[in-house]
Structure formats: C-alpha cells, structure tokens
mmCIF file with all atom_site columns, C-alpha atoms in Angstrom:
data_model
loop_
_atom_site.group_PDB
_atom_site.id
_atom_site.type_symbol
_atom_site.label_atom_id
_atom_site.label_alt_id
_atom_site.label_comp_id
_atom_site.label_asym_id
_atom_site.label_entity_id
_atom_site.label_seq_id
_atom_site.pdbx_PDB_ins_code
_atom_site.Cartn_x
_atom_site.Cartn_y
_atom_site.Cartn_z
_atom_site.occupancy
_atom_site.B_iso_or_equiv
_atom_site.pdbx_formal_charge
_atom_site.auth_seq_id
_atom_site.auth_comp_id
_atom_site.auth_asym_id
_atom_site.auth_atom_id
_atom_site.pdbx_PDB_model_num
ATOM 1   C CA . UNK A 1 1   ? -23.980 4.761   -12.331 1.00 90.00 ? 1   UNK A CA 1
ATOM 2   C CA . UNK A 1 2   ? -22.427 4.771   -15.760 1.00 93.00 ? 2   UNK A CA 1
ATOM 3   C CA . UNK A 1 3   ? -20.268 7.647   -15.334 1.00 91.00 ? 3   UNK A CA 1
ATOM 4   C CA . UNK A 1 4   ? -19.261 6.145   -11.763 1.00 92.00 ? 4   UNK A CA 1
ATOM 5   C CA . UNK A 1 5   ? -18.211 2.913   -13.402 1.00 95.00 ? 5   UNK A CA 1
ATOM 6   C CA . UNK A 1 6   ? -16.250 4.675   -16.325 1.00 95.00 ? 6   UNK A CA 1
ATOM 7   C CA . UNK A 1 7   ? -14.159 6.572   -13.923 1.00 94.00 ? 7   UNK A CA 1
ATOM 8   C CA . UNK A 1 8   ? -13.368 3.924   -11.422 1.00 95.00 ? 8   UNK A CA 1
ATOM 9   C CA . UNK A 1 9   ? -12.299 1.787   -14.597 1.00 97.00 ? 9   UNK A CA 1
ATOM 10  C CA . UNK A 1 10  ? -10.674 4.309   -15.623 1.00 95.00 ? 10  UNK A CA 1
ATOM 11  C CA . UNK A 1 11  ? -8.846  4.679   -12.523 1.00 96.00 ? 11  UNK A CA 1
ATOM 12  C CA . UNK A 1 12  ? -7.618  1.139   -12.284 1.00 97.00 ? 12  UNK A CA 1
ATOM 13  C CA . UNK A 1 13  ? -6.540  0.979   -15.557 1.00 98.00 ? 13  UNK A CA 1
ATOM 14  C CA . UNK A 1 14  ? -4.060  4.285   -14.517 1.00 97.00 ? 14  UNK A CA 1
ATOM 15  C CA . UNK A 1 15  ? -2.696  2.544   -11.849 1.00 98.00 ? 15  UNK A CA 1
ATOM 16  C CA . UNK A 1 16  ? -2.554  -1.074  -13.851 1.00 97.00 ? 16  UNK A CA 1
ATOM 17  C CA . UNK A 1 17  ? -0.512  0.942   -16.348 1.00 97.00 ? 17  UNK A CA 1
ATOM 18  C CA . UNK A 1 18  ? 1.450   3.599   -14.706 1.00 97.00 ? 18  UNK A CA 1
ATOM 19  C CA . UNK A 1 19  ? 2.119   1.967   -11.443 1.00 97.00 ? 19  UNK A CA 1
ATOM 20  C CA . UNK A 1 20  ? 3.071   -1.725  -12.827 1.00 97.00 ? 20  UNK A CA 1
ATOM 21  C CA . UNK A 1 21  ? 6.739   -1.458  -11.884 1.00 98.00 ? 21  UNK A CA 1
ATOM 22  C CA . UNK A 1 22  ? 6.283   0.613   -8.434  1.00 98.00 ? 22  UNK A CA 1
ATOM 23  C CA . UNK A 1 23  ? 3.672   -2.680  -7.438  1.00 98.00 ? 23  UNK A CA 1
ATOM 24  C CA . UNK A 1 24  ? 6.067   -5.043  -8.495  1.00 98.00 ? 24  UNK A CA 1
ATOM 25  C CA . UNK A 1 25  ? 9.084   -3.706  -6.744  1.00 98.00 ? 25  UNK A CA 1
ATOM 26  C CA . UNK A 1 26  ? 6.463   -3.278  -3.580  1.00 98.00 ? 26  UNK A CA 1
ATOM 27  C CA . UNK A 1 27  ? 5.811   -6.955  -3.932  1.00 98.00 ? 27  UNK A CA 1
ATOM 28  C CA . UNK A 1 28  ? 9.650   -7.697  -3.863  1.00 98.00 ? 28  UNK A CA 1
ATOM 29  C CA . UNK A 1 29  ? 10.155  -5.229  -1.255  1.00 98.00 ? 29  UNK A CA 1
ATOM 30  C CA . UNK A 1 30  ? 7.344   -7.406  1.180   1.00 98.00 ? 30  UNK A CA 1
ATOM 31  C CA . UNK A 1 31  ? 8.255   -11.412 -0.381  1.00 97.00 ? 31  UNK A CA 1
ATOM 32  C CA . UNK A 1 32  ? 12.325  -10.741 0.976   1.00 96.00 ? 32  UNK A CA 1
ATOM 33  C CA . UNK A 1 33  ? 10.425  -11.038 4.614   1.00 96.00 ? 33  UNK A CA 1
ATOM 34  C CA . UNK A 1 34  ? 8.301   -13.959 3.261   1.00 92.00 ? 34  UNK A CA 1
ATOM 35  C CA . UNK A 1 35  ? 11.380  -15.957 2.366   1.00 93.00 ? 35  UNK A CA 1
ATOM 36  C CA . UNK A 1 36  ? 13.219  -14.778 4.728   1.00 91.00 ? 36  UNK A CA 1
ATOM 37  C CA . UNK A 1 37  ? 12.842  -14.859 8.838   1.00 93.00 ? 37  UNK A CA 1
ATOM 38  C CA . UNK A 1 38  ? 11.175  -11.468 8.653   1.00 96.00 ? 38  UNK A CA 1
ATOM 39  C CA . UNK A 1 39  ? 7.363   -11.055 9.367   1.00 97.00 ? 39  UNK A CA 1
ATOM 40  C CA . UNK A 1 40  ? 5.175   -8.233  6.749   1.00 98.00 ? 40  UNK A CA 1
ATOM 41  C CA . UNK A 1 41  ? 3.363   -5.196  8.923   1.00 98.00 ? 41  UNK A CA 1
ATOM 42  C CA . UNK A 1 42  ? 0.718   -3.729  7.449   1.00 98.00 ? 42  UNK A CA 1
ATOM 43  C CA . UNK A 1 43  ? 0.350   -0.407  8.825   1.00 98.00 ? 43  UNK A CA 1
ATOM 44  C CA . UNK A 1 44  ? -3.048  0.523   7.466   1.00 98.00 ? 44  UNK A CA 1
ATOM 45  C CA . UNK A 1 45  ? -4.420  4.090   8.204   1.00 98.00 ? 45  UNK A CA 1
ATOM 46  C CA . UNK A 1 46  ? -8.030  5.752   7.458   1.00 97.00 ? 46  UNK A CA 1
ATOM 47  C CA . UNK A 1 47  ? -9.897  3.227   5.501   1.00 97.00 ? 47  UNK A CA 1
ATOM 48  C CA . UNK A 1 48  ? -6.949  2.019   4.628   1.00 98.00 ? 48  UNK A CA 1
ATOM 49  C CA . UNK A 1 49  ? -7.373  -0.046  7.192   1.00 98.00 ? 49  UNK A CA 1
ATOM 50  C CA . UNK A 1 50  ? -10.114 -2.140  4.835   1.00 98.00 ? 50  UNK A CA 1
ATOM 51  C CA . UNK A 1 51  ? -7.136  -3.384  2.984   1.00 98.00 ? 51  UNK A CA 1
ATOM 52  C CA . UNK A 1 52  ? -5.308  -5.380  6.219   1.00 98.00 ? 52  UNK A CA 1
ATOM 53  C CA . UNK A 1 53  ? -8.852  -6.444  7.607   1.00 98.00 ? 53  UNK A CA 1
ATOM 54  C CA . UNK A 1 54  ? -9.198  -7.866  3.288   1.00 97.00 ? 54  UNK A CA 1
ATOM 55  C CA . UNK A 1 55  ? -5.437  -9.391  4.027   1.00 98.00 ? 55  UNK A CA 1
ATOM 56  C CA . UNK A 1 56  ? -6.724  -10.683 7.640   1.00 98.00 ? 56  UNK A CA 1
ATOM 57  C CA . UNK A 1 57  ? -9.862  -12.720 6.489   1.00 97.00 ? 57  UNK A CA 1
ATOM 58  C CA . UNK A 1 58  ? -8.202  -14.217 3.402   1.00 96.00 ? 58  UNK A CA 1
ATOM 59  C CA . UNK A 1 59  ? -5.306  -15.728 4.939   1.00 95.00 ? 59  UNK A CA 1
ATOM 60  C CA . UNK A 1 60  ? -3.330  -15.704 1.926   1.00 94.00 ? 60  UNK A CA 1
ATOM 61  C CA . UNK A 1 61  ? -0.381  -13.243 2.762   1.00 94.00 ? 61  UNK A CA 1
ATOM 62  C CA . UNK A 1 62  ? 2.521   -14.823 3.852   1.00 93.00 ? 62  UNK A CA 1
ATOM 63  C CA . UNK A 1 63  ? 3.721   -13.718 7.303   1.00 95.00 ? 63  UNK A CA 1
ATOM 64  C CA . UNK A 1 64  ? 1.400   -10.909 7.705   1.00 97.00 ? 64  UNK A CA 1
ATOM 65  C CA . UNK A 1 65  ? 0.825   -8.961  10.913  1.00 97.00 ? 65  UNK A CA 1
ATOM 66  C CA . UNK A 1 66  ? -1.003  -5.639  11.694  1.00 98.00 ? 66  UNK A CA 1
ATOM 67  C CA . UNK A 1 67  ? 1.255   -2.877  12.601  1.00 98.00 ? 67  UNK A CA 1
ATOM 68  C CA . UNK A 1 68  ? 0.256   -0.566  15.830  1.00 97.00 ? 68  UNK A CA 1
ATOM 69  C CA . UNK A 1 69  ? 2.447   2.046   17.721  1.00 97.00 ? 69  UNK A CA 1
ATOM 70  C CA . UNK A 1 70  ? 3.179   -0.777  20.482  1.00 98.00 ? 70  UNK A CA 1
ATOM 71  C CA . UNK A 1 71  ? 5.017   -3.431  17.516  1.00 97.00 ? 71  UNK A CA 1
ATOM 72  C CA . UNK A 1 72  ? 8.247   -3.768  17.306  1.00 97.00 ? 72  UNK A CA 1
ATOM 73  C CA . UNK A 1 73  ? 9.886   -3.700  13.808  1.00 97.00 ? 73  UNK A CA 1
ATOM 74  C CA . UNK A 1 74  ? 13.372  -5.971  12.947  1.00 97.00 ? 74  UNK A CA 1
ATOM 75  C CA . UNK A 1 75  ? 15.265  -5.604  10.085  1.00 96.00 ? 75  UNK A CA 1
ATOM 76  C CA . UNK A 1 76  ? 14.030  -8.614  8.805   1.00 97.00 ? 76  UNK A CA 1
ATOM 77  C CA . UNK A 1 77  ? 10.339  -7.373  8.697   1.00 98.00 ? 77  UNK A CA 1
ATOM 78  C CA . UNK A 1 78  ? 8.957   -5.515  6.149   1.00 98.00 ? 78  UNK A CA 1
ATOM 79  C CA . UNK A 1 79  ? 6.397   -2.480  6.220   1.00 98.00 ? 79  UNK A CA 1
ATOM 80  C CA . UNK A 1 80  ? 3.975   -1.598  3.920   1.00 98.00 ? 80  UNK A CA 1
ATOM 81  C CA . UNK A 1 81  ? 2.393   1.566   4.742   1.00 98.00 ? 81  UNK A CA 1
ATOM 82  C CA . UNK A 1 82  ? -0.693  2.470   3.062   1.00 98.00 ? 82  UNK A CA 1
ATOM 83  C CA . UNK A 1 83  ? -2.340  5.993   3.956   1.00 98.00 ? 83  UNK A CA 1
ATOM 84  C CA . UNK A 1 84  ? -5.159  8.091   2.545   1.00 97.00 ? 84  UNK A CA 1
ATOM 85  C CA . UNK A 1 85  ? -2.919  11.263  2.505   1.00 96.00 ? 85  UNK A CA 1
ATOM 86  C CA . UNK A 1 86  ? 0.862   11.374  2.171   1.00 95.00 ? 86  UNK A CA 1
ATOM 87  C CA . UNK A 1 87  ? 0.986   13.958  4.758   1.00 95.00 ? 87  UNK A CA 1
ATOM 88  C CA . UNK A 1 88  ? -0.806  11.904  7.829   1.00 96.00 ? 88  UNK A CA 1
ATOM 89  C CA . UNK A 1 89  ? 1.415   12.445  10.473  1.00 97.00 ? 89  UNK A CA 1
ATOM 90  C CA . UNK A 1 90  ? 1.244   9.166   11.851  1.00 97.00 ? 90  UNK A CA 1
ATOM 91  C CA . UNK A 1 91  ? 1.925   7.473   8.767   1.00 98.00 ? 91  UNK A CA 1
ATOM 92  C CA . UNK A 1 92  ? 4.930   10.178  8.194   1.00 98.00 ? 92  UNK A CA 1
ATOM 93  C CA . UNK A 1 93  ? 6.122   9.715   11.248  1.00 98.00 ? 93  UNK A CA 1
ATOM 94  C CA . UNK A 1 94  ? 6.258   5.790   10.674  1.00 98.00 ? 94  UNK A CA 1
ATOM 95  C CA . UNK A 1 95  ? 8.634   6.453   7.678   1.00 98.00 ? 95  UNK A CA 1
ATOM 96  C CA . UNK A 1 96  ? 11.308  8.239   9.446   1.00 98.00 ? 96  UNK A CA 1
ATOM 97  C CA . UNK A 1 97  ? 11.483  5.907   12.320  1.00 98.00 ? 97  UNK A CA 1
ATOM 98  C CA . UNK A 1 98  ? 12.004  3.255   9.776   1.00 98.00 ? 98  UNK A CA 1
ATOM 99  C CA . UNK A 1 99  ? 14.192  4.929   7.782   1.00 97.00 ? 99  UNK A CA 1
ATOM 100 C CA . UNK A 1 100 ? 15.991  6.085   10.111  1.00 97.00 ? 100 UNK A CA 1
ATOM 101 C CA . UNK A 1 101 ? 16.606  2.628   11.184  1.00 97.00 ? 101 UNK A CA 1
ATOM 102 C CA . UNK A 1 102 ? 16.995  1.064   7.604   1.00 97.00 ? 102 UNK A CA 1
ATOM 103 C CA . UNK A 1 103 ? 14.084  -1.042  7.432   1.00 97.00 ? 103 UNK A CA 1
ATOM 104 C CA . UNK A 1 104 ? 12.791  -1.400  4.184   1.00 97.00 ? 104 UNK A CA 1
ATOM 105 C CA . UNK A 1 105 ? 9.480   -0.466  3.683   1.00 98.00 ? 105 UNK A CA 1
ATOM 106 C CA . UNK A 1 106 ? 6.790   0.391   0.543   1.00 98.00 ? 106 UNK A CA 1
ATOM 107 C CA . UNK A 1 107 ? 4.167   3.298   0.640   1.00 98.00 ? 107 UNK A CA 1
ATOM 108 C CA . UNK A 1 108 ? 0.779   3.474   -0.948  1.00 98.00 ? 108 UNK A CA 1
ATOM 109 C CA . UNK A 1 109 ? -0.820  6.778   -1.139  1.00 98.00 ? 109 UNK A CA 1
ATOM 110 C CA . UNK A 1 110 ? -3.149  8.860   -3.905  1.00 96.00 ? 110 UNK A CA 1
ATOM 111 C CA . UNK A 1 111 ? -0.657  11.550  -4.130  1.00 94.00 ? 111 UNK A CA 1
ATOM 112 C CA . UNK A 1 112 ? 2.417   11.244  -7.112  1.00 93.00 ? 112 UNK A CA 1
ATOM 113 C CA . UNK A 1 113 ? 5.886   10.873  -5.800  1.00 91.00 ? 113 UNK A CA 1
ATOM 114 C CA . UNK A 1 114 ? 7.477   14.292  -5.454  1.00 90.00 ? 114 UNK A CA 1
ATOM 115 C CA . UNK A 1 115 ? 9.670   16.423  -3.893  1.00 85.00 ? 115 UNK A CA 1
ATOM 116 C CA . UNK A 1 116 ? 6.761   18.150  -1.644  1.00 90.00 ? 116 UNK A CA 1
ATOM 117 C CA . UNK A 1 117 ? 5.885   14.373  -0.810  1.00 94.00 ? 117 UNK A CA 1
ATOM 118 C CA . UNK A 1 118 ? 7.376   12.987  2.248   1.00 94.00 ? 118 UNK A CA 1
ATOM 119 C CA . UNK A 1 119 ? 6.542   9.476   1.929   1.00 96.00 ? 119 UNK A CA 1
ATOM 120 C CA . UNK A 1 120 ? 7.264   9.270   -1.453  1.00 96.00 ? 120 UNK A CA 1
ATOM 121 C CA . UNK A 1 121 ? 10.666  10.380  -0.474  1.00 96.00 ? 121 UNK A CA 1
ATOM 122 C CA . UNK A 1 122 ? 11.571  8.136   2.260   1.00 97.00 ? 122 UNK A CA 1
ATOM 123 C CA . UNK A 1 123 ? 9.908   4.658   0.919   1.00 97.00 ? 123 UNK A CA 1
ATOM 124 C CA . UNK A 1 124 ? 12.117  1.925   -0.623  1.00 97.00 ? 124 UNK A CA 1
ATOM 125 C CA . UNK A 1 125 ? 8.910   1.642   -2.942  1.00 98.00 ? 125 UNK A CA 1
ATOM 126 C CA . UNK A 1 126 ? 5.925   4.088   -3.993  1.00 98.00 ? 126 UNK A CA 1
ATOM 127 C CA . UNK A 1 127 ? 2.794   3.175   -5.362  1.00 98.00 ? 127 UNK A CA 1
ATOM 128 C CA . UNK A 1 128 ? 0.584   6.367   -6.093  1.00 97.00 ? 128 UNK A CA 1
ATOM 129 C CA . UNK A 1 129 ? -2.864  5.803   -6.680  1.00 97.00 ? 129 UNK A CA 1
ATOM 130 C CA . UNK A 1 130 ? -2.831  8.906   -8.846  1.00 93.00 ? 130 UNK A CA 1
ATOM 131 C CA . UNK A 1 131 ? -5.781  10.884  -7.304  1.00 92.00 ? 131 UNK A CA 1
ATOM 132 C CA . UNK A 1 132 ? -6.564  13.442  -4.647  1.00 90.00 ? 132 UNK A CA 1
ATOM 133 C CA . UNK A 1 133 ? -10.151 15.076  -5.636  1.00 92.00 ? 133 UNK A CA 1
ATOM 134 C CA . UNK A 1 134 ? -13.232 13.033  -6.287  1.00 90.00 ? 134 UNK A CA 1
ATOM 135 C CA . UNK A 1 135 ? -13.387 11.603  -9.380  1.00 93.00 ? 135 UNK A CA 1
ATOM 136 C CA . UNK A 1 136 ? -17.219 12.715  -9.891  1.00 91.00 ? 136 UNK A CA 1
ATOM 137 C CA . UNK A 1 137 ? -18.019 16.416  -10.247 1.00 86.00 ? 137 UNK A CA 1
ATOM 138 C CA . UNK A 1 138 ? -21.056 17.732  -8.722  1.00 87.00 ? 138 UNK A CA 1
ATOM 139 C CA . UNK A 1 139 ? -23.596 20.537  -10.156 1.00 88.00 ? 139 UNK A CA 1
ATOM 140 C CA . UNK A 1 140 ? -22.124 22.525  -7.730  1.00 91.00 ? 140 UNK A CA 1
ATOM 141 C CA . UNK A 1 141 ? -18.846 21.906  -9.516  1.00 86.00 ? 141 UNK A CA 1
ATOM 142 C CA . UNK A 1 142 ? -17.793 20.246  -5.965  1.00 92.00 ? 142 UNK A CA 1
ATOM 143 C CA . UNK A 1 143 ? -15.716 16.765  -6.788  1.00 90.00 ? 143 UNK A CA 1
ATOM 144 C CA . UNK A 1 144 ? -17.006 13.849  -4.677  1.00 93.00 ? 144 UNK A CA 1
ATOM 145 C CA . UNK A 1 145 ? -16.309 9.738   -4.433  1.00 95.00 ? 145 UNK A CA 1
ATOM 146 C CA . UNK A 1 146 ? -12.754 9.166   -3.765  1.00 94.00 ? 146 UNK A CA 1
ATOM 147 C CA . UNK A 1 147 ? -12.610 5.341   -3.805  1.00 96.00 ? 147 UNK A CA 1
ATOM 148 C CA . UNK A 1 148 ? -9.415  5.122   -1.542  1.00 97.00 ? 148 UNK A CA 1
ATOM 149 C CA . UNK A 1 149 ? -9.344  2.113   -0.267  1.00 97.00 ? 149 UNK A CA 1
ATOM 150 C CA . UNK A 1 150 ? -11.022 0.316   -3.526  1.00 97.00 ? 150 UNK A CA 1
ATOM 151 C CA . UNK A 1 151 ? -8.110  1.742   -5.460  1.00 98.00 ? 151 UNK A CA 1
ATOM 152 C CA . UNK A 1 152 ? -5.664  0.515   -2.685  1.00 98.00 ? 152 UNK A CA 1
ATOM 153 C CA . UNK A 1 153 ? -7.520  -3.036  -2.259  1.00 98.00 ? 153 UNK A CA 1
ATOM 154 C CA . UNK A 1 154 ? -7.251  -3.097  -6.084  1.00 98.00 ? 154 UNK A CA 1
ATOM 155 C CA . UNK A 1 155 ? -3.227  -2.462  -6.311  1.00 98.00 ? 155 UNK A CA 1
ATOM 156 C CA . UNK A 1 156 ? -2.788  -5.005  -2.576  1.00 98.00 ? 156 UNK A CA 1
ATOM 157 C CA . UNK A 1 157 ? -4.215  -7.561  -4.904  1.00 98.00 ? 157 UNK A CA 1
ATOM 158 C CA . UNK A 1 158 ? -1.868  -7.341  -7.595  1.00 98.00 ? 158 UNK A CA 1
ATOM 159 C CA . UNK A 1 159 ? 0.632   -7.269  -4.604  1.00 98.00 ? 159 UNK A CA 1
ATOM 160 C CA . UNK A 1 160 ? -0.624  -10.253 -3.446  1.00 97.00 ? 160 UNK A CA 1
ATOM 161 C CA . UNK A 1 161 ? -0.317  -12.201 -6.974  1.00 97.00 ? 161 UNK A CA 1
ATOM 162 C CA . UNK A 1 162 ? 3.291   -11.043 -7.351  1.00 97.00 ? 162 UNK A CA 1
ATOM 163 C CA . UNK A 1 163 ? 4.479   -11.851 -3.416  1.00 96.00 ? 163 UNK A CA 1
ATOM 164 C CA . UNK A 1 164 ? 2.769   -15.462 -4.055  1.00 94.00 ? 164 UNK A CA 1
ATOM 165 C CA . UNK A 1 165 ? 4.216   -16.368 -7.402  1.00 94.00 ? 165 UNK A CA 1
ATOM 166 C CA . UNK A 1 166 ? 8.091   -14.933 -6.270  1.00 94.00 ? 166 UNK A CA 1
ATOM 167 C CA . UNK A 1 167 ? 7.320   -17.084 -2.937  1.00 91.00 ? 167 UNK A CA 1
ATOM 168 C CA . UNK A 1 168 ? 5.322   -20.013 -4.634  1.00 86.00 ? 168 UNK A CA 1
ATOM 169 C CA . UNK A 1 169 ? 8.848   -22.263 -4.260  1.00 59.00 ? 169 UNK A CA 1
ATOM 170 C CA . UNK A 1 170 ? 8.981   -21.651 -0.712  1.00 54.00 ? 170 UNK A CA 1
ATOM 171 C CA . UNK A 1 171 ? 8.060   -24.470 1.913   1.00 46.00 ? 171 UNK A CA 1
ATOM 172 C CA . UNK A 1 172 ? 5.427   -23.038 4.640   1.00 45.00 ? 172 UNK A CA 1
ATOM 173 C CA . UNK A 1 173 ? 5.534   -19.591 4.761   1.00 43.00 ? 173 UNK A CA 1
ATOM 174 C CA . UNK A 1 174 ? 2.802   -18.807 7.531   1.00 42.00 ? 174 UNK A CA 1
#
C-alpha cells in the first residue's frame, strides 16, 4: 500500500508540475463556451468516461453536455476529449472532424505530445498524464495499476477550479 501511495503521489505531483500551463490553457479553451453561447462536450472514452459521470453528479461545470456520435458540435461549443490511449480511433477520429471544422477543442491522454501522437497534434490544448505502463512492477517484472481515470479526474478538477474562477463574474451560466 505504501509503495502504491508513493507512486500515485508521485504521479500527481508530475502532472501538478509539468502539466500546469497545458490545464490552464484547457480550462480557457472550455470557459470561452461558458461565457459565451457555446455549450462544453465531454467526450469521455474507456474509463474515461468516470470523469463526465464525476462532472454529471456534481453539477458544477458550466454548460456541460456528454458528447456521443449522434451530437452535433457548433463553433461555439467546446470539446474536451479525454481518452485512455492517444491512438483510440474513435477519439482520433473525433479530432479530425473537429479540426477539420475549426472547433476548438483540448485532449487528455497518458501519452506526451509528439510527433507520432495524433491527438496531441490536432488539439488546441494537450494535457498528458505522463504514463503508459503501470506504475507498480510485478515479481514477474510485469508493470500493473494504471490509474487512468484517477489521474484524469485529478487534472478535470484543477480544470474545474480554473473554468470557475475565469467564469466566477459571469451571471447564470447553466
């Protein structure tokens, strides 16, 4: 348990550190919709999807709607897509649609912004979680726990406090 906590701790502290101005462009990426007329898809994949249902049941992000293959996406929305793996298909093909229509939109992923990364390439913002094997090794030197979602639920909530203090002036928002 120890050595669990001292790598998830770990963890957050990388992305507290090395991701502070990627979440805080993310967050002003996702409040110009919350100002705006725009509405804020979260198009959750994999567990992912434990982040919008978080979102969902505390009611405190402004204008926020679950994205599925049937919504339909304006210019003034924003998208934040957050994905297990940078090279889901779904999620990939998500980005090019809206990029290829110029709506803004942020990515969360584990994998660091590359070349070789697709998603990293096409967001407006990129948040990298910073991991893609288990933090925990094994005896038989396999790697296991990869705390997606916890890591992604960690950097929505610093989302959250930036979107609500840029928006904080703003008469009703939902």
């Amino acid at each position: 348990m120890k050595m669990l906590t001292t790598q998830v701790s770990g963890l957050l502290q990388r992305i507290a550190t090395g991701q502070e101005e990627a979440i805080e462009e993310t967050a002003r990426l996702l409040a110009q919709a919350a100002v705006g007329e725009g509405r804020i898809f979260f198009a959750a994949f994999g567990e992912m999807k434990a982040v919008y249902t978080n979102a969902e049941a505390s009611g405190l992000f402004p204008r926020l709607v679950e994205w599925t293959p049937e919504s339909t996406v304006t210019s003034a929305d924003r998208v934040w897509i957050l994905t297990p793996q940078a090279d889901q298909a779904e999620a990939v093909a998500l980005a090019t649609q809206l990029n290829e229509t110029f709506i803004p939109f942020s990515v969360t992923a584990p994998e660091k912004a590359n070349a070789e990364n697709a998603l990293s390439e096409l967001a407006y913002t990129y948040v990298a979680l910073g991991f893609t094997k288990g933090l925990l090794p094994t005896d038989t030197g396999e790697r296991v726990v990869l705390p997606y979602a916890l890591a992604a639920l960690f950097v929505y909530e610093a989302v959250l406090m930036a979107v609500r203090e840029m928006t904080s002036g703003e008469d009703e928002l939902r």
